[in-house]
Every structure is written in structure tokens, then in C-alpha cells.
Coordinates of C-alpha atoms and ligand atoms in Angstrom, one line a residue:
M922 CA 30.2 -2.7 9.3
A923 CA 26.9 -1.0 8.4
S924 CA 24.6 -0.3 11.4
Q925 CA 21.5 -1.8 10.0
S926 CA 18.2 -1.1 11.7
P927 CA 17.2 -4.1 13.8
Q928 CA 13.8 -4.2 12.1
Y929 CA 15.4 -4.3 8.6
K930 CA 16.6 -7.8 7.8
L931 CA 17.1 -7.7 4.0
P932 CA 20.4 -7.2 2.2
L933 CA 21.3 -3.6 1.5
P934 CA 22.3 -2.4 -2.0
A935 CA 25.9 -1.7 -2.9
R936 CA 26.7 2.0 -2.7
I937 CA 29.6 2.6 -4.9
G938 CA 30.3 5.1 -7.7
L939 CA 27.2 6.9 -9.1
A940 CA 24.9 4.6 -7.1
A941 CA 26.4 6.0 -3.9
E942 CA 25.3 9.5 -5.1
F943 CA 21.8 8.2 -5.8
Y944 CA 21.5 6.7 -2.3
R945 CA 23.0 9.8 -0.7
Y946 CA 19.9 11.7 -1.8
C947 CA 17.6 8.8 -0.8
K948 CA 19.1 9.1 2.7
E949 CA 17.6 12.6 2.8
H950 CA 14.3 11.2 1.5
E951 CA 14.8 12.8 -1.9
L952 CA 14.4 10.9 -5.1
R953 CA 16.8 12.4 -7.7
F954 CA 17.7 11.2 -11.1
Q955 CA 20.6 12.3 -13.3
R956 CA 19.5 15.0 -15.8
C957 CA 21.8 15.9 -18.7
T958 CA 22.7 19.6 -18.6
G959 CA 23.5 19.4 -22.3
C960 CA 20.1 18.3 -23.7
G961 CA 17.9 17.9 -20.6
A962 CA 17.3 14.2 -20.9
W963 CA 16.6 12.3 -17.7
R964 CA 18.4 9.0 -17.0
H965 CA 18.2 6.1 -14.6
L966 CA 20.0 3.8 -13.6
P967 CA 22.9 6.2 -12.8
R968 CA 25.6 6.2 -15.5
P969 CA 28.3 8.5 -16.7
M970 CA 27.1 9.5 -20.2
C971 CA 23.9 10.8 -21.7
G972 CA 22.4 8.2 -24.1
E973 CA 20.7 11.0 -26.1
C974 CA 23.6 13.4 -26.8
G975 CA 26.7 11.8 -25.4
S976 CA 27.4 14.5 -22.8
F977 CA 29.1 13.7 -19.5
D978 CA 27.6 16.7 -17.8
Y979 CA 24.6 16.3 -15.6
Q980 CA 22.9 17.4 -12.4
W981 CA 21.0 15.4 -9.8
A982 CA 17.5 16.7 -10.5
R983 CA 14.7 16.1 -8.1
S984 CA 11.9 13.8 -9.2
S985 CA 8.3 14.4 -8.5
G986 CA 8.3 10.9 -7.0
R987 CA 5.2 10.0 -8.9
G988 CA 4.7 7.5 -11.6
T989 CA 2.5 4.7 -12.9
V990 CA 2.9 0.9 -12.6
Y991 CA 4.3 -0.5 -15.9
S992 CA 4.6 -4.1 -14.5
W993 CA 5.3 -6.0 -11.3
I994 CA 6.1 -9.4 -9.8
T995 CA 4.9 -10.8 -6.5
V996 CA 7.4 -13.0 -4.8
V997 CA 5.9 -15.9 -2.8
Q998 CA 9.0 -18.2 -2.7
P999 CA 12.1 -16.6 -1.1
L1000 CA 15.3 -17.2 -3.0
L1001 CA 17.5 -16.2 0.0
P1002 CA 16.9 -17.0 3.7
A1003 CA 16.9 -13.2 4.5
F1004 CA 13.6 -12.9 2.6
N1005 CA 11.8 -15.7 4.5
D1006 CA 9.8 -13.3 6.6
A1007 CA 9.3 -10.8 3.7
V1008 CA 7.2 -13.0 1.4
P1009 CA 4.9 -12.4 -0.1
Y1010 CA 6.1 -9.1 -1.4
S1011 CA 5.8 -7.2 -4.7
V1012 CA 8.5 -5.5 -6.8
V1013 CA 7.1 -2.9 -9.2
L1014 CA 8.5 -1.4 -12.4
V1015 CA 7.3 2.2 -12.5
D1016 CA 7.2 4.7 -15.4
M1017 CA 8.2 7.9 -13.6
E1018 CA 6.7 11.3 -14.6
E1019 CA 10.2 12.3 -15.8
G1020 CA 10.2 9.5 -18.4
V1021 CA 12.6 7.0 -16.7
R1022 CA 11.7 3.6 -15.3
M1023 CA 12.5 2.6 -11.8
V1024 CA 12.3 -0.7 -9.9
A1025 CA 11.5 -0.8 -6.2
M1026 CA 9.6 -2.9 -3.6
L1027 CA 5.9 -2.1 -3.0
Q1028 CA 5.0 -0.9 0.5
D1029 CA 1.7 -0.3 2.3
T1030 CA -0.2 -1.7 -0.7
A1031 CA -1.7 -5.1 -1.1
P1032 CA -0.3 -7.1 -4.1
E1033 CA -3.9 -7.8 -5.1
A1034 CA -4.5 -4.0 -5.5
L1035 CA -1.8 -3.7 -8.2
R1036 CA -3.0 -2.7 -11.7
I1037 CA -1.1 -1.7 -14.8
G1038 CA -1.2 2.1 -15.0
M1039 CA -2.0 2.4 -11.3
P1040 CA -0.6 5.7 -9.9
V1041 CA 2.1 5.2 -7.3
E1042 CA 4.4 7.5 -5.3
V1043 CA 7.8 7.0 -3.8
V1044 CA 8.2 6.6 0.0
F1045 CA 11.5 5.9 1.9
E1046 CA 12.3 3.2 4.3
D1047 CA 15.0 4.0 6.8
A1048 CA 16.9 0.7 6.6
A1049 CA 20.0 1.7 8.5
A1050 CA 21.6 4.8 9.9
E1051 CA 23.3 5.6 6.6
I1052 CA 20.7 4.5 4.1
A1053 CA 17.1 4.9 3.2
L1054 CA 15.6 2.8 0.5
P1055 CA 13.0 4.0 -2.0
R1056 CA 9.7 2.1 -2.1
F1057 CA 6.5 2.7 -3.9
K1058 CA 2.9 2.8 -2.6
K1059 CA -0.4 3.5 -4.2
S1060 CA -1.1 7.2 -4.6
G1061 CA -3.9 8.8 -2.7
Ligands
ZN21 ZN1 22.1 14.8 -23.2

């Protein structure tokens, strides 16, 4: 059983296959995406093959952690009881500097402050002893 932080009440993501590798770096507070060693293309979500050249070769390359808000949703009605104390919260879709899009919860930023194109940066929430979750907050 996962040793979840007593302060963290939300469900944890499944960490299997390539997702486990992604979260292993998150645990170290490093945001990394797969980068094809054949053509240099970045990709996210984690998957075995490059969509640009078909290569199965890649490295986990470090992201700048910076991007801009492409879109977002603010949740006010919890769909699961675990989220009762979390609402309202925002989930942002971010265009990362590397060219991939990433979804994560917003942290330390009021939902009213969100704007399309707003610069954000990744931060990590230590949710349990074995996992930290990427979040985004307004840059600067
Ligand atoms: Zn490639």
C-alpha cells in the first residue's frame, strides 16, 4: 500500500510502464519528456515510438518546466468524494517550451488569474513518500 502523505487526499496516478519512468523523475522534482534520439522530436504522453520518424530510441530529456496556458477548466462540482475539499480547482493544458502539451492541476494561482497564453512553470507536490506530482503555477 502506498504511503500517502496525510495532507494529500486525492487519488494517485497509476505508475506502470513508461508512466512509471516519467513519475520516477517527478519524484526527483525533475520534469522530463521523451526525446527521440533519431530525429530529436519531443513527445508526451509517454509512448514507445516516435510519431515523427518511427524510431523506438529515446532519452528522457529535461524540460525547462516553462510553458504557456493553452486552455483550462475550473472544477467547482466534485465528481468523486475525494475531491470534496479540493474544489474549486483548475486544471491547465500547457504548451511547453519543448513543443509538447501537458495537463496538470494549477497550484498557488487563483483560477480568476488564468489567461490564455499566460506564462506558467512547473512545481512539484510531494503527495506520498514515493511520488511527487507536477503542478503548474503562474511564472514570476
Ligand atoms: Zn523521431
